Coordinates of C-alpha atoms in Angstrom, one line a residue:
X16 CA 4.1 30.4 -254.6
X17 CA 5.6 26.8 -254.0
X18 CA 2.5 25.2 -253.7
X19 CA 1.0 27.0 -257.0
X20 CA 4.8 26.1 -258.8
X21 CA 4.1 22.1 -257.5
X22 CA 0.4 22.5 -258.6
X23 CA 1.9 23.6 -262.1
X24 CA 3.7 20.3 -262.0
X25 CA 1.3 18.4 -261.6
X26 CA -0.7 19.7 -264.5
X27 CA 2.8 19.2 -266.7
X28 CA 2.5 15.5 -266.1
X29 CA -1.1 15.3 -266.5
X30 CA -0.4 17.1 -270.1
X31 CA 2.3 14.6 -271.2
X32 CA 0.0 11.4 -270.1
X33 CA -3.2 12.5 -271.8
X34 CA -0.3 12.9 -275.0
X35 CA 1.0 9.5 -274.4
X36 CA -2.6 8.1 -273.8
X37 CA -3.9 9.9 -277.5
X38 CA -0.3 8.3 -278.9
X39 CA -1.4 4.6 -277.7
X40 CA -4.7 4.9 -278.7
X41 CA -4.0 5.9 -282.0
X42 CA -1.3 3.4 -282.8
X43 CA -3.8 0.3 -281.1
X44 CA -5.8 1.6 -283.7
X45 CA -3.6 1.5 -286.8
X46 CA -2.4 -1.7 -285.3
X47 CA -6.0 -3.0 -285.5
X48 CA -6.2 -2.2 -289.2
X49 CA -7.8 0.6 -288.4
X50 CA -5.9 3.3 -289.7
X51 CA -7.7 4.6 -292.9
X52 CA -11.2 4.5 -290.3
X53 CA -9.4 6.9 -287.9
X54 CA -10.9 10.5 -289.0
X55 CA -10.0 13.9 -287.6
X56 CA -13.1 13.7 -285.8
X57 CA -12.2 10.9 -283.7
X58 CA -9.3 11.9 -282.8
X59 CA -10.3 15.2 -281.7
X60 CA -12.8 13.5 -279.3
X61 CA -9.8 11.5 -278.3
X62 CA -7.9 15.0 -277.8
X63 CA -10.4 16.5 -275.4
X64 CA -8.5 14.9 -272.3
X65 CA -5.1 16.4 -273.9
X66 CA -6.6 20.3 -274.6
X67 CA -8.0 20.4 -271.1
X68 CA -5.0 19.1 -269.4
X69 CA -2.9 21.4 -271.4
X70 CA -4.7 24.1 -270.7
X71 CA -4.7 23.6 -267.2
X72 CA -0.9 23.8 -267.0
X73 CA -0.4 26.6 -268.6
X74 CA -2.7 28.7 -266.6
X75 CA -0.6 27.3 -263.2
X76 CA 2.4 27.4 -264.9
X77 CA 1.2 31.6 -265.8
X78 CA 0.2 31.9 -262.2
X79 CA 3.5 30.3 -260.5
X80 CA 5.2 33.4 -262.6
X81 CA 2.9 35.6 -261.2
X82 CA 4.0 35.0 -257.6
X83 CA 7.3 35.9 -256.8
X84 CA 8.6 32.8 -254.0
X85 CA 8.6 34.0 -251.0
X86 CA 11.5 36.2 -249.6
X87 CA 14.3 34.3 -247.8
X88 CA 14.1 35.3 -244.0
X89 CA 17.8 34.9 -243.4
X90 CA 20.4 36.4 -245.9
X91 CA 23.7 34.4 -246.5
X92 CA 25.2 36.9 -243.8
X93 CA 23.4 36.0 -240.8
X94 CA 21.2 39.3 -241.1
X95 CA 17.5 37.8 -240.7
X96 CA 14.7 39.9 -241.1
X97 CA 12.8 39.2 -238.5
X98 CA 14.3 38.3 -234.8
X99 CA 13.5 35.6 -233.0
X100 CA 13.3 37.0 -229.5
X101 CA 11.4 40.6 -230.9
X102 CA 7.5 40.7 -231.1
X103 CA 6.4 40.7 -235.2
X104 CA 3.4 39.3 -237.1
X105 CA 3.4 37.4 -239.9
X106 CA 5.8 39.3 -242.9
X107 CA 6.5 39.0 -246.4
X108 CA 9.5 37.0 -244.9
X109 CA 7.8 34.0 -242.9
X110 CA 3.8 34.4 -245.2
X111 CA 4.0 32.5 -248.4
X112 CA 1.9 35.1 -250.1
X113 CA -0.7 37.7 -249.6
X114 CA -3.3 35.8 -249.6
X115 CA -1.7 33.9 -246.1
X116 CA -0.6 36.7 -244.5
X117 CA -4.4 37.8 -244.8
X118 CA -5.3 34.2 -243.6
X119 CA -2.6 34.8 -240.4
X120 CA -3.9 37.9 -239.7
X121 CA -8.3 36.6 -239.7
X122 CA -8.0 33.7 -237.4
X123 CA -5.3 36.0 -235.0
X124 CA -8.0 38.1 -234.6
X125 CA -10.8 35.2 -233.9
X126 CA -8.5 33.7 -231.5
X127 CA -8.0 36.5 -229.4
X128 CA -12.0 37.0 -229.6
X129 CA -12.4 33.3 -228.2
X130 CA -9.5 34.2 -226.3
X131 CA -11.6 37.1 -224.2
X132 CA -14.5 35.0 -224.3
X133 CA -13.4 32.2 -222.6
X134 CA -15.1 30.9 -219.3
X135 CA -13.6 27.3 -217.8
X136 CA -16.2 25.1 -216.4
X137 CA -13.1 23.5 -215.3
X138 CA -9.6 23.4 -215.0
X139 CA -7.7 26.1 -218.3
X140 CA -5.8 24.4 -220.2
X141 CA -4.1 26.3 -222.9
X142 CA -2.6 24.8 -225.7
X143 CA 0.3 27.7 -227.3
X144 CA 1.9 26.7 -230.5
X145 CA 2.0 26.6 -234.4
X146 CA 0.8 23.8 -236.7
X147 CA 1.7 20.7 -234.4
X148 CA -0.7 22.3 -231.7
X149 CA -3.6 23.7 -234.1
X150 CA -4.0 20.5 -235.4
X151 CA -5.7 20.0 -231.8
X152 CA -8.5 21.9 -233.3
X153 CA -8.3 19.6 -236.5
X154 CA -7.3 22.7 -238.6
X155 CA -4.9 25.0 -240.2
X156 CA -4.8 29.0 -240.1
X157 CA -8.6 28.4 -238.7
X158 CA -9.6 26.3 -242.1
X159 CA -10.2 22.3 -241.5
X160 CA -7.5 20.0 -242.1
X161 CA -8.5 16.7 -243.3
X162 CA -5.1 15.5 -243.6
X163 CA -2.7 14.7 -240.4
X164 CA -4.6 16.2 -238.1
X165 CA -8.4 14.0 -238.8
X166 CA -9.2 12.8 -235.4
X167 CA -7.1 14.7 -233.3
X168 CA -9.6 16.8 -231.6
X169 CA -11.5 13.7 -230.4
X170 CA -8.3 12.9 -228.9
X171 CA -8.0 15.9 -226.8
X172 CA -11.4 15.3 -226.0
X173 CA -11.3 11.9 -224.4
X174 CA -7.5 12.6 -223.1
X175 CA -8.2 15.7 -221.2
X176 CA -11.5 15.2 -220.7
X177 CA -10.8 17.3 -217.0
X178 CA -9.6 20.6 -218.4
X179 CA -11.2 23.1 -220.0
X180 CA -8.9 23.2 -223.0
X181 CA -8.0 26.4 -224.5
X182 CA -5.7 26.2 -228.9
X183 CA -4.1 29.1 -229.5
X184 CA -2.5 28.1 -232.1
X185 CA -1.3 29.2 -236.1
X186 CA 0.3 27.1 -238.8
X187 CA 3.7 28.1 -239.8
X188 CA 4.2 30.7 -236.7
X189 CA 7.4 30.9 -234.9
X190 CA 8.6 32.6 -231.9
X191 CA 8.2 36.1 -232.6
X192 CA 4.3 35.9 -234.1
X193 CA 4.1 34.4 -230.7
X194 CA 5.7 37.0 -229.1
X195 CA 3.6 39.4 -230.5
X196 CA -0.1 37.5 -230.6
X197 CA 0.4 37.6 -226.6
X198 CA 2.0 40.5 -226.7
X199 CA 0.3 43.7 -228.4
X200 CA -2.3 41.2 -230.0
X201 CA -3.4 40.2 -226.7
X202 CA -4.4 36.9 -228.0
X203 CA -3.9 35.3 -224.0
X204 CA -6.9 35.0 -221.2
X205 CA -6.6 37.0 -218.5
X206 CA -7.9 35.9 -214.8
X207 CA -6.3 32.4 -215.2
X208 CA -3.1 32.2 -213.1
X209 CA -4.0 30.4 -209.8
X210 CA -4.8 27.7 -211.6
X211 CA -4.1 27.6 -215.8
X212 CA -1.9 25.0 -216.8
X213 CA -0.2 26.0 -220.0
X214 CA 1.9 23.7 -223.0
X215 CA 3.7 25.5 -225.2
X216 CA 5.9 24.2 -228.2
X217 CA 7.0 26.5 -231.0
X218 CA 10.5 26.7 -232.5
X219 CA 10.7 24.6 -235.2
X220 CA 9.3 27.2 -237.7
X221 CA 12.5 29.4 -236.6
X222 CA 14.6 26.2 -237.7
X223 CA 13.6 26.0 -241.0
X224 CA 13.4 29.3 -241.9
X225 CA 16.8 30.0 -241.1
X226 CA 17.1 30.9 -237.5
X227 CA 19.8 29.1 -235.4
X228 CA 19.4 27.7 -232.3
X229 CA 21.1 29.7 -230.3
X230 CA 18.9 32.4 -231.9
X231 CA 15.5 30.0 -231.4
X232 CA 16.0 29.4 -228.0
X233 CA 16.1 32.9 -226.9
X234 CA 12.5 33.4 -229.3
X235 CA 11.4 30.3 -226.5
X236 CA 12.4 32.2 -223.9
X237 CA 11.2 35.4 -224.4
X238 CA 7.9 33.4 -225.4
X239 CA 8.2 31.5 -222.1
X240 CA 8.6 34.8 -219.7
X241 CA 5.4 36.2 -221.5
X242 CA 3.1 32.7 -220.8
X243 CA 4.6 32.1 -217.2
X244 CA 2.6 35.4 -216.1
X245 CA -0.9 34.1 -217.2
X246 CA -1.0 30.2 -216.2
X247 CA 0.4 28.3 -212.6
X248 CA 2.5 25.8 -214.6
X249 CA 4.2 25.8 -217.9
X250 CA 5.3 22.6 -219.5
X251 CA 7.7 23.6 -222.6
X252 CA 7.6 21.3 -224.9
X253 CA 10.9 19.5 -226.6
X254 CA 11.2 20.4 -230.3
X255 CA 10.2 17.2 -232.3
X256 CA 13.0 15.9 -234.9
X257 CA 13.1 17.8 -238.4
X258 CA 13.4 15.9 -241.6
X259 CA 14.8 19.2 -243.8
X260 CA 18.4 18.6 -242.8
X261 CA 18.7 19.2 -247.3
X262 CA 18.2 23.0 -246.8
X263 CA 20.9 23.6 -244.6
X264 CA 23.3 24.4 -246.9
X265 CA 21.1 27.1 -248.6
X266 CA 19.9 28.5 -245.2
X267 CA 23.5 28.4 -244.1
X268 CA 26.1 28.8 -247.0

C-alpha cells in the first residue's frame, strides 16, 4: 500500500507538470502572436501528455485506496501481535500486502531446499539475517536487487573465497521470523556442527516495527540458542544505527 501511495504521488506530480507544460506551451504560442492559429486540434495534440499522466495518476490512486495500510504490529498500550522470541511466519502485521507475504513464503521454501542440498567443498559459512544479509545474494525476497545490492555478491566471492557460503536471509525479517524459519521451517542445514561458522545479523526490523530494545534482545538471544546447535562458531553482529527516529512518537506514544 505504501508503495502504491508513493507511486500515486509521483504520478500526481507528473500530471501537474504536464498541465504546467501545456499552459507554458500555449502561453508561448499566444505571445508569439499565434493565438489565432492555435487550433483545438493542436491543443489536443499537446494535451496527450496531460491525458496519459492523469489517467495513470487516477489509476494508481484508486489502487492505493483499495489496499489498506499494513496493520500496526504493536498497539499504543505496548501489546504486540507478534512476539520477538516466539516463532512466527510473516503475518498481516509484518507483510505489507498479500503479494509480499506470498513472496516471503516462496523465498523461504526456496531457501529451505537450497539448505537441504548444501554440500560445502570448503569450510561452511552461514550468513543469517534480513535484507542486509540477503544483499550478499544481490536480491530482495529472492528477486534481483539492482540498487543497494549491486556488486555485493562479487565482494562475498572475493573476500570469503576460503569458505563455502550459504546465505539464509529474507528482506524485512525480524527475530520471530528467523525462529520460525530455523525451527518449524527447517531452514538450517544439518551435519555441519563440527566446522561451520555462522554470522547472524537480526533485530533492526523489530525496532523499526515497534518492539522495544529489551524485547528485541530476547528475540536475538532466542535465535542464537537455535543457531548455536548447528555451527561450531557464531558471530553475532551488533545492530547498525537506524535513521527512523521520526517514527518513535507513533510507535511509543
